[in-house]
Amino acid sequence: MELKIPPVGVFLLFLIALLGLDSITPAHSFDPALRVAAALCLLAASAVFGITGILHFKRAGTTVHPLDPERSSVLVTHGVYSVSRNPMYLALLLTLLSFGLLRSNLYCIALAALFVPVMNRFQIIPEERVLAQRFGDAFADYRTKVRRWI
């Protein structure tokens, strides 16, 4: 399954699961204004991480295709990539978490959190193996300085 399902596909599967889980589990009592504000903050952060992550790749002239990391031509380490090695995946996670907040559903928030180990195992670790081969010491140094998620 490594590098077989695009991250957006994994995201959509999680979103479908969240919708199903939300329909069979109870909502929790959160202050509506607070939860909506928190969800909107997560969505705004998601947009910043996702869009700027893509723009940095485009400006560097490297691929954004997640199933073919061998096509990476540049190791991007600036901008949002100095905060997270995977800002585009972080954006997807933040969107899933915002859904749980909007729905006031702790079960959905917990399920959204499972996106992290799934992406680590089936997308990020395989990508990082390729990046380590392609960029050697530069990637090893970057990896020690910047966290995988945030």
PDB file of N, CA, C and O in Angstrom, residues 7 17 87 100 136 141:
ATOM      1  N   PRO A   7      -2.410  10.901  -1.265  1.00  0.00           N
ATOM      2  CA  PRO A   7      -2.798  11.464   0.030  1.00  0.00           C
ATOM      3  C   PRO A   7      -4.194  12.083   0.031  1.00  0.00           C
ATOM      4  O   PRO A   7      -4.927  11.971   1.020  1.00  0.00           O
ATOM      5  N   ALA A  17     -15.236   8.398   6.420  1.00  0.00           N
ATOM      6  CA  ALA A  17     -15.327   7.708   7.718  1.00  0.00           C
ATOM      7  C   ALA A  17     -15.811   8.662   8.808  1.00  0.00           C
ATOM      8  O   ALA A  17     -16.613   8.278   9.668  1.00  0.00           O
ATOM      9  N   PRO A  87       3.997  20.071   5.079  1.00  0.00           N
ATOM     10  CA  PRO A  87       2.910  21.022   5.286  1.00  0.00           C
ATOM     11  C   PRO A  87       1.631  20.694   4.517  1.00  0.00           C
ATOM     12  O   PRO A  87       0.534  21.000   4.994  1.00  0.00           O
ATOM     13  N   GLY A 100     -14.255  17.645  12.954  1.00  0.00           N
ATOM     14  CA  GLY A 100     -14.644  17.153  14.275  1.00  0.00           C
ATOM     15  C   GLY A 100     -15.041  18.277  15.207  1.00  0.00           C
ATOM     16  O   GLY A 100     -16.006  18.161  15.972  1.00  0.00           O
ATOM     17  N   GLY A 136      20.768  12.840   0.162  1.00  0.00           N
ATOM     18  CA  GLY A 136      21.828  12.463   1.094  1.00  0.00           C
ATOM     19  C   GLY A 136      21.923  13.291   2.353  1.00  0.00           C
ATOM     20  O   GLY A 136      20.965  13.432   3.103  1.00  0.00           O
ATOM     21  N   ASP A 141      20.385  16.370   7.297  1.00  0.00           N
ATOM     22  CA  ASP A 141      20.512  17.586   8.102  1.00  0.00           C
ATOM     23  C   ASP A 141      19.145  18.252   8.279  1.00  0.00           C
ATOM     24  O   ASP A 141      18.782  18.652   9.391  1.00  0.00           O
TER      25      ASP A 141
END
